[in-house]
Amino acid sequence: MSSSVTVSSHPLDPATPEEIQCATDLVKRAYQGIDLHFKAAGLEEPPKALLVDFLDAEHNQKPLPTIPRCVFLIWYIRRTPRLFEAIVDVTNGRFVHHIELPRDFHGPVDRAEMNEAAQAVMADPQVKAEIARLKIDDTTVVLDPWDYGVDGEATRTRHTQVFMYMRNPENNDPDSNHYAFPLDFMVIVDLCEMKAEKIIRLPLGPDSTTTPPEYDHRLQRNRPRTTLKPYQVFQPEGASFTVTGHLVEWEKWRFRVGFNWREGLTLHGMSFDGGSTFYRVSLSEMFVPYGDPRNPIYRKGAFDLGNVGAGVTANNLQLGCDCLGMIKYIDGCVVAADGSPSPRPSAICIHEIDNGIQWKHTNHRTGKATVVRKRQLVLQTIITVANYEYIFMWYFDQAGEITFETRATGILSTQPIDKDAAVPWGTRVADGVMAPCHQHLFNLRIDPAVGGHQNSFASTDSVPIPWDETLNPLGTGYVTEHKVLDRAGPVNDDIATGRVFKILNENIQNPVSLTPIGYKLVPFRSQLLLARPGSWHWKRSEFCENSIWVTKYKDRQLFPAGDYTNQSLGGTGIKSWLQDRPNVRNEDIVIWHTYGFTHNPRVEDFPVMPAEMAQVHLKPYNFALCNPTIDVPPSNQSFNQSVTYKPPMMPEPEAIKCCKSNI
Amino acid sequence: MSSSVTVSSHPLDPATPEEIQCATDLVKRAYQGIDLHFKAAGLEEPPKALLVDFLDAEHNQKPLPTIPRCVFLIWYIRRTPRLFEAIVDVTNGRFVHHIELPRDFHGPVDRAEMNEAAQAVMADPQVKAEIARLKIDDTTVVLDPWDYGVDGEATRTRHTQVFMYMRNPENNDPDSNHYAFPLDFMVIVDLCEMKAEKIIRLPLGPDSTTTPPEYDHRLQRNRPRTTLKPYQVFQPEGASFTVTGHLVEWEKWRFRVGFNWREGLTLHGMSFDGGSTFYRVSLSEMFVPYGDPRNPIYRKGAFDLGNVGAGVTANNLQLGCDCLGMIKYIDGCVVAADGSPSPRPSAICIHEIDNGIQWKHTNHRTGKATVVRKRQLVLQTIITVANYEYIFMWYFDQAGEITFETRATGILSTQPIDKDAAVPWGTRVADGVMAPCHQHLFNLRIDPAVGGHQNSFASTDSVPIPWDETLNPLGTGYVTEHKVLDRAGPVNDDIATGRVFKILNENIQNPVSLTPIGYKLVPFRSQLLLARPGSWHWKRSEFCENSIWVTKYKDRQLFPAGDYTNQSLGGTGIKSWLQDRPNVRNEDIVIWHTYGFTHNPRVEDFPVMPAEMAQVHLKPYNFALCNPTIDVPPSNQSFNQSVTYKPPMMPEPEAIKCCKSNI
């Protein structure tokens, strides 16, 4: 029986189905006869010291060192609270690390387990009685199991909380928008016992006097509009990028794509025009706390990466639906509960877009206009977490810029509300339906390598010069003030001073500006966590207390709310890493940017939400010797083949009769 | 001789060439034998009371009232300080308004006058001596005349200041990037006398030991890259919009396009899905103050709309260069110095774009995914003001959203700098070339009509609920707090409280949310004016002191730094309109949003700047009854015709050999 794999893959390539199978086989053999429930499996990335040697050798075309391929795993002994984690070296077929975790740690949820919980709820006599009380057909009931959260009680017992809805009685269709029909009770399930533990009544049930809107076109009263004409992207000579395995090359950019169960898409070893920029970037965590202070909503706060996984929930992207133009898809793989590999086909798409004009100048003396359009490369991944969808997009720009875009869409998590009632923590989005206020707080982990691994983090303010008869005689002058961060910790933001955040390599001077080469971080500025200091939400979501943090690099320090976020009690996230505040100037550092949306729902966000967008940018700052796009060919019609608008068979507006004399 | 025109145009249609000619003819007849220098001419929009009646009649398909067409004009008696403004009724061929302005007011600059000034500089013996001192060929000298600004001296004399450069001596080409060769002196010109008045020496001249970069591809050392493949937009059934005269209709949107010499593109009478949203929106002004505190830079601060005009400087947009896809162009017209109409062909382009995904939801119970893509309509205009370009774009979204995007591009205004010198107010962007720090501060004027003309302005914060055993037992709750503005004035922003700005119609309740219908203003949050309070920059740029202002509507109150900004002394802008702080709750109000860039140049911004982008959004907030895009057809491949990526004749990565047993 096999317990190792021989592969020719790159150390950063995601774990393959074969590697996952080998790893779970090895674990199963170690637990012979015991029923295991696998929770997660994916590539254990090599320690940085090893990987940097490999990447340097690769860059310099030297012989490549051998790095064993490793898989990280989490599993339970089924229907018990016993949780384990391990790292398995699949090249050599052996455990590198293998421990049982303390009872305060809980593994992520998974769809299989949630489905079991839903069945347990529907089988429960008390639940049946509740459904009978509401006089509804139990085949129309729809269950929405959610991460349980923490209220300080029975924190060592694994729970899920199940919100209850019913289908639209008018169509009773499995794709009807059940979020328009919240029931007035919810159920707490003990996941070890796998049975309903408690029923909680919510304020009043749905009031269905008017028909709520459906998002599924098939169920809508009216046919879709017919006004929209096709808009197609035509790339007659193919795409400008190449993908070789997981290596992407496009317009001076070169980087590797990774994928794992938790973060989903990750990016590695990024260089621009031959210069090193970033070692690794990824969305590291997100937290979605709700503002309704009442039981049971006060426990509602989801860590969608740590509790579920952006790789686990990655959508299978479809040509022409999720993606427009010439598309390269990349598959992912996670683990099923039984240890078999669970493919995530087309989890990532790669394509180009045209984003308007990159630069233009007209010399008014000669009339000569030069225009260069802004072509970008996009990597997109979409996740579905129960009611919500998140779209994550990395944009690469010919100017050396990187943009990370978050789009929040999907369906609001709703509750019932009394007829005519108003609450200050939610919006009525349909008759008897309230969508509570909530926040989406994301953390972007940026492991820079600007010109190398020794980097510094600086804040630059623009500050008026004091009035001075000689130095500032008209009071118009201002200067930049520059502070380099010495010790790890949170960094303050200040829009009023025009603060700019820079990642610098103080060892390399730009020969033009005579200042260190760098990259600028343009944060998405937003409200931070609203839950009170000392609350469970606050204790658990350590990264949500500040918008920017800088730490000294440490292997395996990837998740700023801790490695195990499900029903977590806090104390293992980014704040716990900052006890000794090490020096971070001219060191190997990591930057963590927290941003998000305070989402106080609008009527327009129902029955499905138009995507709300946030962008974070990384831009070269005295990194290159000039504008990196001056050699992009000028924009012209023979290349772009635009077309003049022709009105759809309408008369031209009447010609103007001019200057008819009337004096 | 004619002095009026009969037209069939809409009251909001821009002034036609014929109307401008009629108006200047009328003025010329009134000044028979006197040489006039026309500075500006364009539509004088009807007073709101008249126009609202017209628009209501039009909306209700009733007989249309007659509104005379009027042209607003500004002119000088040539080579004198005597400045006049008038409103001419071209329907009836008569003056409606006609005054001479006080000597503290100055008309905008124009290209003809700047060219005369440049000739005067080159003819001046002292300038010839300076050029001889530098031992350069005077045919290589390039002049950059700039708005003069204010230093408190001789404010009633009309001036321009001319910055001096030379062509790249290596190519001596008229399109060489002369901003890489700043000379060490500049010249002040008296525009009435039309002669050089003073020469000012700048710190040291250029040091051309290395070759600075060229932006013009023809002059670059290397050929353009060949890696970029064509990316074309194909709309086989035509565009989804219609343009009838200046009326645009697209996907539930309906509005009129206007154009004038000063603001360029304006938008009027906007409705979404039959509901009134905005009466008029436009960029109203911009100010570009420089941070170098020394003479003569301390006077450098341009009001590019009031001093020059976004219509006057509007680019002639080109198919396939400035615009991609199926394009409708709209022409504009301004006035030449001699009073003849000066066309601005293709000053505005209109086209559609695909902006990724509008919304998505996957029902995990059935596996059914529904995706709707985000189609947008774009109106674009581009202006060139000496060295800089600005791209202004209005995006209309199917979800009822409007986005105003500003892109700053073009070439940095440069100065010479000593070898190896560093200054805290600028960046070295090439050998001997310093680009000073500066700001770009824009003001967007928003005249709302959300469900009608009586609107209110509100700020909503998200605020934690205090700890309370009953009301907030776990400390997780938060509520929204809502403040409606009572009196006209500046409005404070606060990101920390998640402040949301809303334009409400308190007379109309949304039947779903049971709250007033509204639109949200999502500002672009940025640093405000850095020049000291009391400075000339500060006095003149009244709108730059706060990010959001609300005023009560008043006819002709359009320009928040005053009507005459050239060499202005302040006191006629938005602050002067707020003396009595009138009630603005449930009134006809105007919102003014100031935003911008503090631009501390990067090496990457030279020799031409990758566009820096800012977006301001207007989004429906409990305006509709549900998501306005649920009836957009689902995204599918037969409509979108995407294509799978094929690698360009490269071998596929080697297949992985799996699970070879080694134990």
GROMACS .gro file of N, CA and C in nm, chain A residues 264-335:
model
  216
  264GLY      N    1  -0.776   2.981   0.015
  264GLY     CA    2  -0.808   2.974  -0.127
  264GLY      C    3  -0.686   3.018  -0.207
  265LEU      N    4  -0.704   3.118  -0.291
  265LEU     CA    5  -0.597   3.170  -0.377
  265LEU      C    6  -0.487   3.240  -0.295
  266THR      N    7  -0.362   3.201  -0.321
  266THR     CA    8  -0.246   3.270  -0.263
  266THR      C    9  -0.149   3.303  -0.376
  267LEU      N   10  -0.064   3.405  -0.356
  267LEU     CA   11   0.032   3.443  -0.459
  267LEU      C   12   0.172   3.448  -0.399
  268HIS      N   13   0.269   3.406  -0.477
  268HIS     CA   14   0.405   3.384  -0.425
  268HIS      C   15   0.512   3.436  -0.519
  269GLY      N   16   0.624   3.474  -0.459
  269GLY     CA   17   0.746   3.502  -0.535
  269GLY      C   18   0.726   3.600  -0.649
  270MET      N   19   0.662   3.713  -0.618
  270MET     CA   20   0.624   3.806  -0.723
  270MET      C   21   0.740   3.898  -0.760
  271SER      N   22   0.767   3.909  -0.891
  271SER     CA   23   0.867   4.006  -0.934
  271SER      C   24   0.810   4.090  -1.047
  272PHE      N   25   0.859   4.214  -1.057
  272PHE     CA   26   0.816   4.305  -1.163
  272PHE      C   27   0.940   4.357  -1.233
  273ASP      N   28   0.946   4.335  -1.364
  273ASP     CA   29   1.058   4.379  -1.447
  273ASP      C   30   1.190   4.328  -1.387
  274GLY      N   31   1.186   4.205  -1.338
  274GLY     CA   32   1.308   4.143  -1.285
  274GLY      C   33   1.338   4.178  -1.141
  275GLY      N   34   1.264   4.272  -1.083
  275GLY     CA   35   1.291   4.313  -0.945
  275GLY      C   36   1.193   4.247  -0.849
  276SER      N   37   1.246   4.194  -0.738
  276SER     CA   38   1.161   4.127  -0.641
  276SER      C   39   1.067   4.228  -0.574
  277THR      N   40   0.941   4.191  -0.556
  277THR     CA   41   0.843   4.282  -0.493
  277THR      C   42   0.781   4.221  -0.367
  278PHE      N   43   0.715   4.103  -0.381
  278PHE     CA   44   0.647   4.042  -0.268
  278PHE      C   45   0.676   3.892  -0.262
  279TYR      N   46   0.696   3.842  -0.140
  279TYR     CA   47   0.725   3.700  -0.120
  279TYR      C   48   0.596   3.620  -0.120
  280ARG      N   49   0.490   3.676  -0.055
  280ARG     CA   50   0.364   3.602  -0.047
  280ARG      C   51   0.254   3.700  -0.008
  281VAL      N   52   0.141   3.698  -0.077
  281VAL     CA   53   0.025   3.779  -0.038
  281VAL      C   54  -0.099   3.692  -0.043
  282SER      N   55  -0.192   3.719   0.049
  282SER     CA   56  -0.317   3.642   0.055
  282SER      C   57  -0.416   3.712   0.145
  283LEU      N   58  -0.542   3.682   0.124
  283LEU     CA   59  -0.643   3.716   0.223
  283LEU      C   60  -0.623   3.617   0.336
  284SER      N   61  -0.604   3.667   0.459
  284SER     CA   62  -0.566   3.578   0.569
  284SER      C   63  -0.684   3.540   0.657
  285GLU      N   64  -0.783   3.628   0.667
  285GLU     CA   65  -0.899   3.598   0.754
  285GLU      C   66  -1.008   3.698   0.726
  286MET      N   67  -1.130   3.665   0.768
  286MET     CA   68  -1.237   3.764   0.767
  286MET      C   69  -1.331   3.732   0.882
  287PHE      N   70  -1.397   3.837   0.934
  287PHE     CA   71  -1.488   3.821   1.047
  287PHE      C   72  -1.616   3.898   1.014
  288VAL      N   73  -1.729   3.835   1.039
  288VAL     CA   74  -1.859   3.896   1.009
  288VAL      C   75  -1.945   3.898   1.135
  289PRO      N   76  -1.927   3.999   1.220
  289PRO     CA   77  -2.008   4.009   1.342
  289PRO      C   78  -2.138   4.084   1.316
  290TYR      N   79  -2.245   4.045   1.384
  290TYR     CA   80  -2.377   4.105   1.368
  290TYR      C   81  -2.408   4.202   1.482
  291GLY      N   82  -2.487   4.305   1.451
  291GLY     CA   83  -2.511   4.413   1.547
  291GLY      C   84  -2.637   4.399   1.631
  292ASP      N   85  -2.727   4.307   1.595
  292ASP     CA   86  -2.847   4.286   1.677
  292ASP      C   87  -2.803   4.229   1.812
  293PRO      N   88  -2.830   4.302   1.923
  293PRO     CA   89  -2.769   4.262   2.050
  293PRO      C   90  -2.840   4.145   2.119
  294ARG      N   91  -2.950   4.094   2.059
  294ARG     CA   92  -3.034   3.997   2.130
  294ARG      C   93  -2.988   3.852   2.108
  295ASN      N   94  -3.027   3.768   2.200
  295ASN     CA   95  -3.006   3.624   2.190
  295ASN      C   96  -3.097   3.568   2.079
  296PRO      N   97  -3.053   3.489   1.986
  296PRO     CA   98  -2.919   3.430   1.974
  296PRO      C   99  -2.825   3.504   1.879
  297ILE      N  100  -2.871   3.621   1.825
  297ILE     CA  101  -2.790   3.689   1.724
  297ILE      C  102  -2.659   3.738   1.782
  298TYR      N  103  -2.659   3.763   1.914
  298TYR     CA  104  -2.536   3.816   1.975
  298TYR      C  105  -2.418   3.719   1.961
  299ARG      N  106  -2.446   3.595   1.925
  299ARG     CA  107  -2.336   3.499   1.906
  299ARG      C  108  -2.293   3.492   1.759
  300LYS      N  109  -2.372   3.558   1.673
  300LYS     CA  110  -2.351   3.545   1.528
  300LYS      C  111  -2.229   3.627   1.485
  301GLY      N  112  -2.124   3.558   1.450
  301GLY     CA  113  -2.001   3.625   1.408
  301GLY      C  114  -1.915   3.518   1.342
  302ALA      N  115  -1.901   3.524   1.212
  302ALA     CA  116  -1.839   3.414   1.138
  302ALA      C  117  -1.698   3.451   1.094
  303PHE      N  118  -1.605   3.359   1.118
  303PHE     CA  119  -1.471   3.367   1.058
  303PHE      C  120  -1.474   3.276   0.935
  304ASP      N  121  -1.505   3.334   0.820
  304ASP     CA  122  -1.537   3.249   0.706
  304ASP      C  123  -1.416   3.173   0.651
  305LEU      N  124  -1.295   3.222   0.677
  305LEU     CA  125  -1.177   3.148   0.632
  305LEU      C  126  -1.141   3.040   0.734
  306GLY      N  127  -1.121   3.079   0.859
  306GLY     CA  128  -1.081   2.983   0.961
  306GLY      C  129  -1.189   2.881   0.994
  307ASN      N  130  -1.316   2.923   0.991
  307ASN     CA  131  -1.424   2.832   1.029
  307ASN      C  132  -1.470   2.741   0.915
  308VAL      N  133  -1.448   2.786   0.793
  308VAL     CA  134  -1.500   2.711   0.679
  308VAL      C  135  -1.391   2.692   0.573
  309GLY      N  136  -1.336   2.804   0.526
  309GLY     CA  137  -1.227   2.794   0.428
  309GLY      C  138  -1.264   2.849   0.293
  310ALA      N  139  -1.183   2.942   0.243
  310ALA     CA  140  -1.208   3.002   0.112
  310ALA      C  141  -1.175   2.904   0.000
  311GLY      N  142  -1.089   2.806   0.026
  311GLY     CA  143  -1.064   2.701  -0.072
  311GLY      C  144  -1.178   2.601  -0.073
  312VAL      N  145  -1.223   2.562   0.047
  312VAL     CA  146  -1.333   2.467   0.061
  312VAL      C  147  -1.458   2.517  -0.011
  313THR      N  148  -1.485   2.647  -0.004
  313THR     CA  149  -1.609   2.703  -0.057
  313THR      C  150  -1.591   2.768  -0.194
  314ALA      N  151  -1.473   2.744  -0.257
  314ALA     CA  152  -1.446   2.808  -0.387
  314ALA      C  153  -1.543   2.757  -0.493
  315ASN      N  154  -1.603   2.848  -0.565
  315ASN     CA  155  -1.697   2.816  -0.673
  315ASN      C  156  -1.625   2.755  -0.792
  316ASN      N  157  -1.696   2.672  -0.864
  316ASN     CA  158  -1.652   2.619  -0.993
  316ASN      C  159  -1.688   2.724  -1.098
  317LEU      N  160  -1.590   2.802  -1.141
  317LEU     CA  161  -1.618   2.918  -1.227
  317LEU      C  162  -1.650   2.875  -1.369
  318GLN      N  163  -1.744   2.946  -1.429
  318GLN     CA  164  -1.797   2.904  -1.559
  318GLN      C  165  -1.766   3.007  -1.666
  319LEU      N  166  -1.723   2.955  -1.780
  319LEU     CA  167  -1.695   3.038  -1.897
  319LEU      C  168  -1.820   3.116  -1.936
  320GLY      N  169  -1.804   3.245  -1.955
  320GLY     CA  170  -1.916   3.326  -2.002
  320GLY      C  171  -2.011   3.368  -1.892
  321CYS      N  172  -2.000   3.308  -1.772
  321CYS     CA  173  -2.086   3.349  -1.662
  321CYS      C  174  -2.005   3.432  -1.564
  322ASP      N  175  -1.903   3.367  -1.506
  322ASP     CA  176  -1.820   3.436  -1.407
  322ASP      C  177  -1.706   3.512  -1.474
  323CYS      N  178  -1.678   3.480  -1.598
  323CYS     CA  179  -1.554   3.528  -1.660
  323CYS      C  180  -1.580   3.569  -1.806
  324LEU      N  181  -1.523   3.679  -1.848
  324LEU     CA  182  -1.542   3.731  -1.983
  324LEU      C  183  -1.407   3.744  -2.054
  325GLY      N  184  -1.402   3.697  -2.176
  325GLY     CA  185  -1.278   3.709  -2.254
  325GLY      C  186  -1.213   3.574  -2.271
  326MET      N  187  -1.080   3.573  -2.282
  326MET     CA  188  -1.005   3.449  -2.295
  326MET      C  189  -0.957   3.407  -2.156
  327ILE      N  190  -1.003   3.292  -2.109
  327ILE     CA  191  -0.990   3.257  -1.968
  327ILE      C  192  -0.902   3.134  -1.948
  328LYS      N  193  -0.811   3.143  -1.856
  328LYS     CA  194  -0.737   3.025  -1.809
  328LYS      C  195  -0.792   2.989  -1.670
  329TYR      N  196  -0.833   2.864  -1.652
  329TYR     CA  197  -0.882   2.819  -1.522
  329TYR      C  198  -0.776   2.737  -1.450
  330ILE      N  199  -0.773   2.749  -1.319
  330ILE     CA  200  -0.685   2.667  -1.238
  330ILE      C  201  -0.770   2.592  -1.136
  331ASP      N  202  -0.745   2.461  -1.125
  331ASP     CA  203  -0.822   2.379  -1.033
  331ASP      C  204  -0.757   2.379  -0.895
  332GLY      N  205  -0.839   2.351  -0.794
  332GLY     CA  206  -0.787   2.331  -0.659
  332GLY      C  207  -0.831   2.196  -0.608
  333CYS      N  208  -0.783   2.159  -0.489
  333CYS     CA  209  -0.825   2.034  -0.428
  333CYS      C  210  -0.823   2.049  -0.277
  334VAL      N  211  -0.927   2.003  -0.209
  334VAL     CA  212  -0.931   2.000  -0.063
  334VAL      C  213  -0.960   1.855  -0.023
  335VAL      N  214  -0.998   1.833   0.103
  335VAL     CA  215  -1.019   1.696   0.148
  335VAL      C  216  -1.166   1.677   0.185
   0.00000   0.00000   0.00000
